[in-house]
PDB file of C-alpha atoms in Angstrom:
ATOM      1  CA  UNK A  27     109.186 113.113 100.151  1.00  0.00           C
ATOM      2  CA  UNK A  28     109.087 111.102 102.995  1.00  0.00           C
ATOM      3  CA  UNK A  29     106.396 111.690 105.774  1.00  0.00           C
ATOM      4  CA  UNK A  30     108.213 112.555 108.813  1.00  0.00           C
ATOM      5  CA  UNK A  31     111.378 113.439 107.333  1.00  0.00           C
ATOM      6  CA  UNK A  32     112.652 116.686 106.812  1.00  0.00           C
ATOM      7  CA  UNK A  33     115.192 117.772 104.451  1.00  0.00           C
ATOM      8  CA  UNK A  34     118.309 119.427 106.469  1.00  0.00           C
ATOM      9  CA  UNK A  35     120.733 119.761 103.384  1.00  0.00           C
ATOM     10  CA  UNK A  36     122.452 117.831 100.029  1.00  0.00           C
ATOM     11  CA  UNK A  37     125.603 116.577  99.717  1.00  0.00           C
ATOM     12  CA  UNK A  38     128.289 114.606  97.350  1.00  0.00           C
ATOM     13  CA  UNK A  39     128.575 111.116  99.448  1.00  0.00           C
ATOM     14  CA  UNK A  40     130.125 108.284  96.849  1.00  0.00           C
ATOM     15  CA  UNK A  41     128.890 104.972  97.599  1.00  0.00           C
ATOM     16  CA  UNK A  42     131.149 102.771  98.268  1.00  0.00           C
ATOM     17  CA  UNK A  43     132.004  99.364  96.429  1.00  0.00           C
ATOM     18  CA  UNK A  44     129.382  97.426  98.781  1.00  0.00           C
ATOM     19  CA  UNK A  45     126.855  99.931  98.372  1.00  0.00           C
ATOM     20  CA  UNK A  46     127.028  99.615  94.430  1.00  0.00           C
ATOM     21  CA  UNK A  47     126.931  95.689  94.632  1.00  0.00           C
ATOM     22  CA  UNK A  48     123.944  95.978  97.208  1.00  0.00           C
ATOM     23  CA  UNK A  49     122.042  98.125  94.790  1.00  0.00           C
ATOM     24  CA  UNK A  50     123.009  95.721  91.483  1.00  0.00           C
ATOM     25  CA  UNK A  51     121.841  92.845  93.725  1.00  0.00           C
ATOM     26  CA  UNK A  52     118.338  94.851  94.741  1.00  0.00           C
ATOM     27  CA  UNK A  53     118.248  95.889  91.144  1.00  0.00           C
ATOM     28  CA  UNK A  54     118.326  92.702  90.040  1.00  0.00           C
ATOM     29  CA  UNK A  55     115.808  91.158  92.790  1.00  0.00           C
ATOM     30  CA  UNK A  56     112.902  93.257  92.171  1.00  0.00           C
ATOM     31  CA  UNK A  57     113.505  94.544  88.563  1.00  0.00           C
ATOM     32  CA  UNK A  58     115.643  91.972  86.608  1.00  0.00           C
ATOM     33  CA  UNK A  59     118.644  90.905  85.323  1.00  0.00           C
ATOM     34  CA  UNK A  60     120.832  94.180  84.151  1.00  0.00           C
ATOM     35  CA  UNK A  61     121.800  92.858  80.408  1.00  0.00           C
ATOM     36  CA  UNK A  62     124.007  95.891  79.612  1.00  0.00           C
ATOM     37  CA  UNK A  63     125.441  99.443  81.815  1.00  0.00           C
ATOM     38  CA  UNK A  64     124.879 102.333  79.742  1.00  0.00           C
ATOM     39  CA  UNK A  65     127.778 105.372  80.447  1.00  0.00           C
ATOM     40  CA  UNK A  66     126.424 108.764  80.251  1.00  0.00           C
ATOM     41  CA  UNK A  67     128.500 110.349  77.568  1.00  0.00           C
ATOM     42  CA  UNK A  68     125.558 113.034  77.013  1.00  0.00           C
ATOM     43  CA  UNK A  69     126.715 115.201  79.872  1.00  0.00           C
ATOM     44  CA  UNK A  70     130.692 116.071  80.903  1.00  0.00           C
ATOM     45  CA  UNK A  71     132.037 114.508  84.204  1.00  0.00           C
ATOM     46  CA  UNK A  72     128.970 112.777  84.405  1.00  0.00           C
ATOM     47  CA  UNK A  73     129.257 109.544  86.959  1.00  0.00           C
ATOM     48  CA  UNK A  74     125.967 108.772  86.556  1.00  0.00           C
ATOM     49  CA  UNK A  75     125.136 105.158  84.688  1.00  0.00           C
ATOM     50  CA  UNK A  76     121.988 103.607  82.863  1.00  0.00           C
ATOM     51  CA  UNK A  77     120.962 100.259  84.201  1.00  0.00           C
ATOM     52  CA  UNK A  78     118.979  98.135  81.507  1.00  0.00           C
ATOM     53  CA  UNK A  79     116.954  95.401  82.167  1.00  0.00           C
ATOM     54  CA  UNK A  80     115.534  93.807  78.822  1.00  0.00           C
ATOM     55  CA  UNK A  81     111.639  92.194  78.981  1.00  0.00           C
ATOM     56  CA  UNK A  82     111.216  88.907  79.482  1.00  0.00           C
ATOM     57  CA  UNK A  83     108.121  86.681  79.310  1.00  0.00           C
ATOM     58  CA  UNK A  84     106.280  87.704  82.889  1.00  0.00           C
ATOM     59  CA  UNK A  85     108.101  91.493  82.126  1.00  0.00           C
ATOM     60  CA  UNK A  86     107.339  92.513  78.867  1.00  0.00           C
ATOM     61  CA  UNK A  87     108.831  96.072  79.062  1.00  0.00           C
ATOM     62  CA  UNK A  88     111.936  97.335  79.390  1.00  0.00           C
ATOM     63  CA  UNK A  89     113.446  98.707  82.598  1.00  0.00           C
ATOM     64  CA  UNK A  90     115.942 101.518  82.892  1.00  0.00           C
ATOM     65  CA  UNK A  91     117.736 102.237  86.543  1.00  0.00           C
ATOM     66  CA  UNK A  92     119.799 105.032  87.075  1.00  0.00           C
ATOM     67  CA  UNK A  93     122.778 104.496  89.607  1.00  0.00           C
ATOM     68  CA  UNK A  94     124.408 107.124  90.785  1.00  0.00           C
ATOM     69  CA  UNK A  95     122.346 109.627  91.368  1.00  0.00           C
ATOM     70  CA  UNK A  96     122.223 108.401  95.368  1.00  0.00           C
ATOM     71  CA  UNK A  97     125.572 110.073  95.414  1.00  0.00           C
ATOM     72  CA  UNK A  98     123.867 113.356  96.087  1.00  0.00           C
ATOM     73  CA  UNK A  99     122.195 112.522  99.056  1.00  0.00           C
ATOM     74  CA  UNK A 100     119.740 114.399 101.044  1.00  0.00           C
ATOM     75  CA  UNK A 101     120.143 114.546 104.908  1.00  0.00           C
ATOM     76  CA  UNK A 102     116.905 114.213 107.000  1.00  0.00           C
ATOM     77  CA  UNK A 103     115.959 113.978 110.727  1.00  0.00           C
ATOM     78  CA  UNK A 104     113.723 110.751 111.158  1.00  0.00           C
ATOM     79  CA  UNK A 105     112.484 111.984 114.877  1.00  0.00           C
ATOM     80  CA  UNK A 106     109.161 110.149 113.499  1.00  0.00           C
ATOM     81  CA  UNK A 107     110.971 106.878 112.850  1.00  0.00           C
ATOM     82  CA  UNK A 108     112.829 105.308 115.477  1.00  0.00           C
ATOM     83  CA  UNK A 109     113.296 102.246 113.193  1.00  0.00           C
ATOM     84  CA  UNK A 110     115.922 104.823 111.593  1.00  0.00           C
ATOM     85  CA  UNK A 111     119.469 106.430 113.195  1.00  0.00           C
ATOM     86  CA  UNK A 112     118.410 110.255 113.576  1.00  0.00           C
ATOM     87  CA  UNK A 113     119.884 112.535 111.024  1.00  0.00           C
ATOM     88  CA  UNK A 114     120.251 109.844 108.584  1.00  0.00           C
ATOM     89  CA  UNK A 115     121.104 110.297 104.930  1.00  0.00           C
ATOM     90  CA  UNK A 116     118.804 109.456 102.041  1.00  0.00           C
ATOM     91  CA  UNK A 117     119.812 108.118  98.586  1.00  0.00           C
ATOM     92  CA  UNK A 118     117.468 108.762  95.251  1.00  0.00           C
ATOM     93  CA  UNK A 119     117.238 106.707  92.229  1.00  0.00           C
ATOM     94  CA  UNK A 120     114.800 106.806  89.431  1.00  0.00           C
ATOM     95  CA  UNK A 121     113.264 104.257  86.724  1.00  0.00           C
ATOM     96  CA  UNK A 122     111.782 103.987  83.812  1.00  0.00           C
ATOM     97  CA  UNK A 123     109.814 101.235  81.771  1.00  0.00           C
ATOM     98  CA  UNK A 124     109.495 101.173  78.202  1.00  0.00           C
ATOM     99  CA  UNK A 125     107.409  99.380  76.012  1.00  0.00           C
ATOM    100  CA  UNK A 126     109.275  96.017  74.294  1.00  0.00           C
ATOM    101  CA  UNK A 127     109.518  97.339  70.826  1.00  0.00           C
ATOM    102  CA  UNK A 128     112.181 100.176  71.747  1.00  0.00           C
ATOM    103  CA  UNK A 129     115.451 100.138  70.124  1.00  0.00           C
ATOM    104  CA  UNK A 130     117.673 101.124  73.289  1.00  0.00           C
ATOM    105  CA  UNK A 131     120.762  99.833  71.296  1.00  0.00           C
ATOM    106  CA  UNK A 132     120.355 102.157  68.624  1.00  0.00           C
ATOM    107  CA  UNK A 133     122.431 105.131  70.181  1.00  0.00           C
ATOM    108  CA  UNK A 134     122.258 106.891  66.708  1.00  0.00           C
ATOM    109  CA  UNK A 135     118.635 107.617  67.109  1.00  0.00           C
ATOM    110  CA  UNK A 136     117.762 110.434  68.871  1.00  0.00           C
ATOM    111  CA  UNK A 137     113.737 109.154  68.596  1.00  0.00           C
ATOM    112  CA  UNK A 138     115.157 105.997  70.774  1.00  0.00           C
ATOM    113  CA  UNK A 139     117.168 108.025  73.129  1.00  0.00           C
ATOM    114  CA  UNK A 140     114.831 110.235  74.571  1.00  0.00           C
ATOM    115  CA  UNK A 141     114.233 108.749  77.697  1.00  0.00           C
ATOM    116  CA  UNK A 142     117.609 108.369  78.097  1.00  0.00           C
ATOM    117  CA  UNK A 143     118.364 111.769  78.103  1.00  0.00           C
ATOM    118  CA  UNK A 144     115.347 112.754  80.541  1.00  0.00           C
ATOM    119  CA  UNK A 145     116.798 110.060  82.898  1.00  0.00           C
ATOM    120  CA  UNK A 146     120.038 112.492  82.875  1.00  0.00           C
ATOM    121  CA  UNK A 147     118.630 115.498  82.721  1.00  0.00           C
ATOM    122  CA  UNK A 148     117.026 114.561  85.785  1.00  0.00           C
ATOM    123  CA  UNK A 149     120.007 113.552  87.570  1.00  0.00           C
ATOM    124  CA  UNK A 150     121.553 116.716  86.924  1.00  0.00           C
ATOM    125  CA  UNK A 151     118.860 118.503  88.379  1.00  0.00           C
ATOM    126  CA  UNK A 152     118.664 116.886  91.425  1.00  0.00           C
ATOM    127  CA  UNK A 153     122.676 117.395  91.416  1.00  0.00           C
ATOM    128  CA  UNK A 154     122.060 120.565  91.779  1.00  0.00           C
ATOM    129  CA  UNK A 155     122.738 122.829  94.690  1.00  0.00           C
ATOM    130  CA  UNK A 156     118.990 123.358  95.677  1.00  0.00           C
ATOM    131  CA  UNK A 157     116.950 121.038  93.928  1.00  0.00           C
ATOM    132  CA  UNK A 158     115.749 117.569  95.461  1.00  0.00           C
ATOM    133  CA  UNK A 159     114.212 115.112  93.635  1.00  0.00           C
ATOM    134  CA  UNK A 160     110.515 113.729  94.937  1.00  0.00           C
ATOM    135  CA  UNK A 161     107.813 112.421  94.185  1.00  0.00           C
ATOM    136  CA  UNK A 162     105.102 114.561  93.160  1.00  0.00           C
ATOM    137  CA  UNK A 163     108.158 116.953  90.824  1.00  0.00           C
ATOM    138  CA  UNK A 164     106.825 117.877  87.425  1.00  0.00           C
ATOM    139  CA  UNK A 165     108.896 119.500  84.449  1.00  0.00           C
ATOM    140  CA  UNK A 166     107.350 120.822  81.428  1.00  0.00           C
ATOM    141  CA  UNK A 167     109.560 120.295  78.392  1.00  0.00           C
ATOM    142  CA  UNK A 168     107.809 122.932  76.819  1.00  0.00           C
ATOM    143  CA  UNK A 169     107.978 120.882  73.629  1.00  0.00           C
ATOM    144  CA  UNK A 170     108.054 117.122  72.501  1.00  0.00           C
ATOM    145  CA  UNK A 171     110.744 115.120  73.550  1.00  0.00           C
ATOM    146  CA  UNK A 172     111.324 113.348  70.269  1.00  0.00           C
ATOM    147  CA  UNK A 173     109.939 114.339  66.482  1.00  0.00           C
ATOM    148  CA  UNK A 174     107.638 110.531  66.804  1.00  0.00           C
ATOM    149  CA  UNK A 175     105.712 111.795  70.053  1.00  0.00           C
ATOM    150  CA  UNK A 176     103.733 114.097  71.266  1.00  0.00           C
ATOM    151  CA  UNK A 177     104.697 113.200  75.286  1.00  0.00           C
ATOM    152  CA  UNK A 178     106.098 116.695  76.419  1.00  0.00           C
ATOM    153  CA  UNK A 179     106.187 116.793  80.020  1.00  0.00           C
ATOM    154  CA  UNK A 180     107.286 114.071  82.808  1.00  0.00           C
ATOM    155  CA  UNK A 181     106.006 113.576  86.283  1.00  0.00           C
ATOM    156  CA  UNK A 182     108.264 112.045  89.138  1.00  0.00           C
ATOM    157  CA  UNK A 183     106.288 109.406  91.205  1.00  0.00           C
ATOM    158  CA  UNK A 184     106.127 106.275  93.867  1.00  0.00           C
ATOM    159  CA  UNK A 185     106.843 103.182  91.799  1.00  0.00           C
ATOM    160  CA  UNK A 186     104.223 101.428  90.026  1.00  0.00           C
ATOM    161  CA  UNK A 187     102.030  98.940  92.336  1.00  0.00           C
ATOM    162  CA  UNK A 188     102.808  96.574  89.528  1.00  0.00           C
ATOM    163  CA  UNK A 189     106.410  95.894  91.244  1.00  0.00           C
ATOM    164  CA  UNK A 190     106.313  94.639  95.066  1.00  0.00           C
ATOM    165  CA  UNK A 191     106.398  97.045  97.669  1.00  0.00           C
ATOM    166  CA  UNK A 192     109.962  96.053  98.705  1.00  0.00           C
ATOM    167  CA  UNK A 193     111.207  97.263  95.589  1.00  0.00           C
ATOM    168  CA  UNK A 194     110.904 100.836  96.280  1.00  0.00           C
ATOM    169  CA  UNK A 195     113.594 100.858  99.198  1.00  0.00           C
ATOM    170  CA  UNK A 196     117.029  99.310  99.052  1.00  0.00           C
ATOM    171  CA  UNK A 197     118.514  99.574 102.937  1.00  0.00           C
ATOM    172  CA  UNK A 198     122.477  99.523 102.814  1.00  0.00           C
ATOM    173  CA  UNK A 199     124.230  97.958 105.198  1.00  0.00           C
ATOM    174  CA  UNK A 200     125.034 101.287 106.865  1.00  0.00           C
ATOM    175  CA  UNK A 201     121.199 101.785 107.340  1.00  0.00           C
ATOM    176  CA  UNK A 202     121.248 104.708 104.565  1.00  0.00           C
ATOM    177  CA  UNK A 203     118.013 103.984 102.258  1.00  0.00           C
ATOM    178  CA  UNK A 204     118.437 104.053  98.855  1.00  0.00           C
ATOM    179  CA  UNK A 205     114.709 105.096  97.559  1.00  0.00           C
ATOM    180  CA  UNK A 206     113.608 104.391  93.953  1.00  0.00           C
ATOM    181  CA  UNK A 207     111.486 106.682  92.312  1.00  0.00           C
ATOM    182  CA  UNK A 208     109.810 106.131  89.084  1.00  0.00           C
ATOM    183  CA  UNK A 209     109.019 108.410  85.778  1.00  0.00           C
ATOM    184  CA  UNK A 210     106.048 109.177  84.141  1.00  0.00           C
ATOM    185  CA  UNK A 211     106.073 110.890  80.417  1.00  0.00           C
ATOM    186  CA  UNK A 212     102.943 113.165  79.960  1.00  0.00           C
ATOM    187  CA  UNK A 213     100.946 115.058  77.441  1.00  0.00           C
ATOM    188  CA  UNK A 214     100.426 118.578  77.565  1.00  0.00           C
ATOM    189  CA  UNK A 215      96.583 118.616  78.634  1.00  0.00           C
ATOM    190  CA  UNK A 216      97.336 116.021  80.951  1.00  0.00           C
ATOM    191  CA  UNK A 217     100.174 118.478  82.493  1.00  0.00           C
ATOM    192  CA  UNK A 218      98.027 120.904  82.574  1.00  0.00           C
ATOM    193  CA  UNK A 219      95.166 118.741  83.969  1.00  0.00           C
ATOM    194  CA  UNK A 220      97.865 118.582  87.250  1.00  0.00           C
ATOM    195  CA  UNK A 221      99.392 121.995  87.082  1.00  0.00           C
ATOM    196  CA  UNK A 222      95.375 122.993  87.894  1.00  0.00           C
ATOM    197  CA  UNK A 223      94.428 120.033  89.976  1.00  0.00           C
ATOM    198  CA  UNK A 224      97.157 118.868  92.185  1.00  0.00           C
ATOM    199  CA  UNK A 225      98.989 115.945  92.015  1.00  0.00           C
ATOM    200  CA  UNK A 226      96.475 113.428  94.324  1.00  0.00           C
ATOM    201  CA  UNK A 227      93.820 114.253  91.711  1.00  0.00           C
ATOM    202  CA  UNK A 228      96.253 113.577  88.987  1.00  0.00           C
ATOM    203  CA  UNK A 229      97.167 110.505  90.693  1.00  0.00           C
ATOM    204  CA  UNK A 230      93.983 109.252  90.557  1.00  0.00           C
ATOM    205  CA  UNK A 231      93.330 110.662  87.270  1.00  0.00           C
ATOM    206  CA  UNK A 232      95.851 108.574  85.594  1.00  0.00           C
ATOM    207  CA  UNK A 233      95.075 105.170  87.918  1.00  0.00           C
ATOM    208  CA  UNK A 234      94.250 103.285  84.823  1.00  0.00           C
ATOM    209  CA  UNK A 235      96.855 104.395  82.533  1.00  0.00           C
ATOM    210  CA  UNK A 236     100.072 102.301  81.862  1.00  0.00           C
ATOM    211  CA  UNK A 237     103.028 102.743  83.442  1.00  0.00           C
ATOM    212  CA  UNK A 238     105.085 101.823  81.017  1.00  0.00           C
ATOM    213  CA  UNK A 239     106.115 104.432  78.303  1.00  0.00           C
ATOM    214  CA  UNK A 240     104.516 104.328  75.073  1.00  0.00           C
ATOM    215  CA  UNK A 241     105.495 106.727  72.560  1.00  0.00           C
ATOM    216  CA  UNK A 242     101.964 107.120  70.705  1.00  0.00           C
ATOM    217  CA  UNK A 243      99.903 106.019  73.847  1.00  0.00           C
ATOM    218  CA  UNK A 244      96.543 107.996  73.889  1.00  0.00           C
ATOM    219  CA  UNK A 245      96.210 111.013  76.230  1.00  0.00           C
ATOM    220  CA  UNK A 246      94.018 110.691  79.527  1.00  0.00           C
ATOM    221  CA  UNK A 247      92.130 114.157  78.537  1.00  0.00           C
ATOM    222  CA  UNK A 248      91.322 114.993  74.548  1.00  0.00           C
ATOM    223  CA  UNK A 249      88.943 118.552  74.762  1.00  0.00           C
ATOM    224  CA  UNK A 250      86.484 116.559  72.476  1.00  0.00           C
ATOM    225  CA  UNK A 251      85.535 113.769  75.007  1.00  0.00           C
ATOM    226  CA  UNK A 252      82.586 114.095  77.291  1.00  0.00           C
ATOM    227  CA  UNK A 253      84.791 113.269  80.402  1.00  0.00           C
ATOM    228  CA  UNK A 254      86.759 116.507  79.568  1.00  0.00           C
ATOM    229  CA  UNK A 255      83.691 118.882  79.370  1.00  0.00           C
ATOM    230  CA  UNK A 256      82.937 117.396  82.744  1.00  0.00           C
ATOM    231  CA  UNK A 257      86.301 118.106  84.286  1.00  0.00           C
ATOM    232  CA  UNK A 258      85.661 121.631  82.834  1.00  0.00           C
ATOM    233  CA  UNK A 259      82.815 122.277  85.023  1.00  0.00           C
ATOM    234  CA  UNK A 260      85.338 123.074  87.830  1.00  0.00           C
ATOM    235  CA  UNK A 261      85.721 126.661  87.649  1.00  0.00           C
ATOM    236  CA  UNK A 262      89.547 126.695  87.860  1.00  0.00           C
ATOM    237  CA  UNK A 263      89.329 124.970  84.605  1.00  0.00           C
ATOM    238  CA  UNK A 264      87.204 127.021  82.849  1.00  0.00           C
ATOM    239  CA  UNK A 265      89.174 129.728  81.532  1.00  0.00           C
ATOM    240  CA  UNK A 266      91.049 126.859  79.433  1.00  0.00           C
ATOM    241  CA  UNK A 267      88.858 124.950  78.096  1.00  0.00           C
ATOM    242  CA  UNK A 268      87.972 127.610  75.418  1.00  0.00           C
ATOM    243  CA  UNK A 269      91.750 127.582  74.514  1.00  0.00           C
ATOM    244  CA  UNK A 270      92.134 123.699  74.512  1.00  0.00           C
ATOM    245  CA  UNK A 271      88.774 123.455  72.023  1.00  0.00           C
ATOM    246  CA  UNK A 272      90.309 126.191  69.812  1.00  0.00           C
TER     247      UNK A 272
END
């Protein structure tokens, strides 16, 4: 959330035709070329749409942009920020990257489509009466997103230092911000690891991992490495690390 911004209330605001084509023209500035629009066919009177941005040479990932979701926007008081009209609105929209070798084209293939759906599924969250997507939001899945992973959890964060700093606001010509968020797919120790911890210490837990979502990437925290036992030591953590070893 914002630092000196608080949330008043939520509500449906469609953007208008200039407001799409400035976010397809900031999507395309700091993310890349969209190559195809993806309809979202998983959920009824859905207006939400997938983005997709295939890797390149100097981007060897692929990007998915949700666009849409900025429709339920959040109203905030910016007495902190005189650069902003008081009581303006704020717009959300969230990203994921995936590693090259994923078949996004293969709709069939419920494996492939996985973070498709979790894109959705977290659009119709935040399109939900009370619920407000920010960074630092965590949802446990409970269970693996696909049968050819073991990810089971997904973390909502700033975006990756690996795109510039200007990518992670889009200012309409209104002065409403449109702020990109980006999503992180997690294990369940490493879940855990921030369900105990807090999300700063996750943060810098994870610094060195990728941000781009690999289906079979290895987890942060495994009970039979030494850093684990050392985590452990923190008393908060000891009551699981007998169940994690088990």
């Amino acid at each position: 959330m914002c630092q000196g911004a608080n949330v008043r209330s939520k509500k449906t605001v469609k953007y208008t035709r200039d407001q799409l084509n400035c976010i397809d023209s900031h999507v395309s500035r700091h993310f890349g070329q969209v190559t195809q629009v993806l309809k979202d066919h998983i959920f009824s009177k859905s207006k939400f749409d997938l983005l997709i941005v295939e890797p390149t040479p100097s981007r060897n990932f692929f990007t998915v942009v949700t666009r849409g979701l900025g429709a339920y926007v959040v109203d905030r008081n910016y007495e902190n920020n005189i650069s902003r009209p008081r009581n303006a609105r704020d717009r959300f929209e969230l990203i994921i990257c995936l590693d090259s070798s994923w078949h996004i084209s293969d709709a069939c293939n419920e494996d492939e489509l996985w973070p498709l759906k979790l894109l959705l599924s977290l659009c119709h969250y935040h399109n939900g009466k009370d619920q407000v997507i920010q960074s630092g939001l965590s949802f446990d899945n409970e269970q693996p997103y696909a049968n050819n992973t073991d990810l089971c959890a997904v973390v909502v964060d700033e975006l990756s230092d690996n795109f510039s700093s200007s990518a992670r606001d889009c200012l309409m010509p209104n002065h409403e911000l449109v702020h990109f968020l980006q999503l992180l797919p997690i294990y369940k120790y490493e879940f855990e690891f921030l369900e105990h911890f807090g999300f700063e210490n996750f943060k810098r837990h994870m610094l060195n991992e990728s941000f781009i979502v690999h289906n079979n990437r290895t987890s942060s925290i495994d009970p039979k490495h030494e850093y684990f036992n050392n985590i452990a030591c923190d008393y908060r953590w000891q009551d699981r690390v007998a169940i994690l070893k088990n």
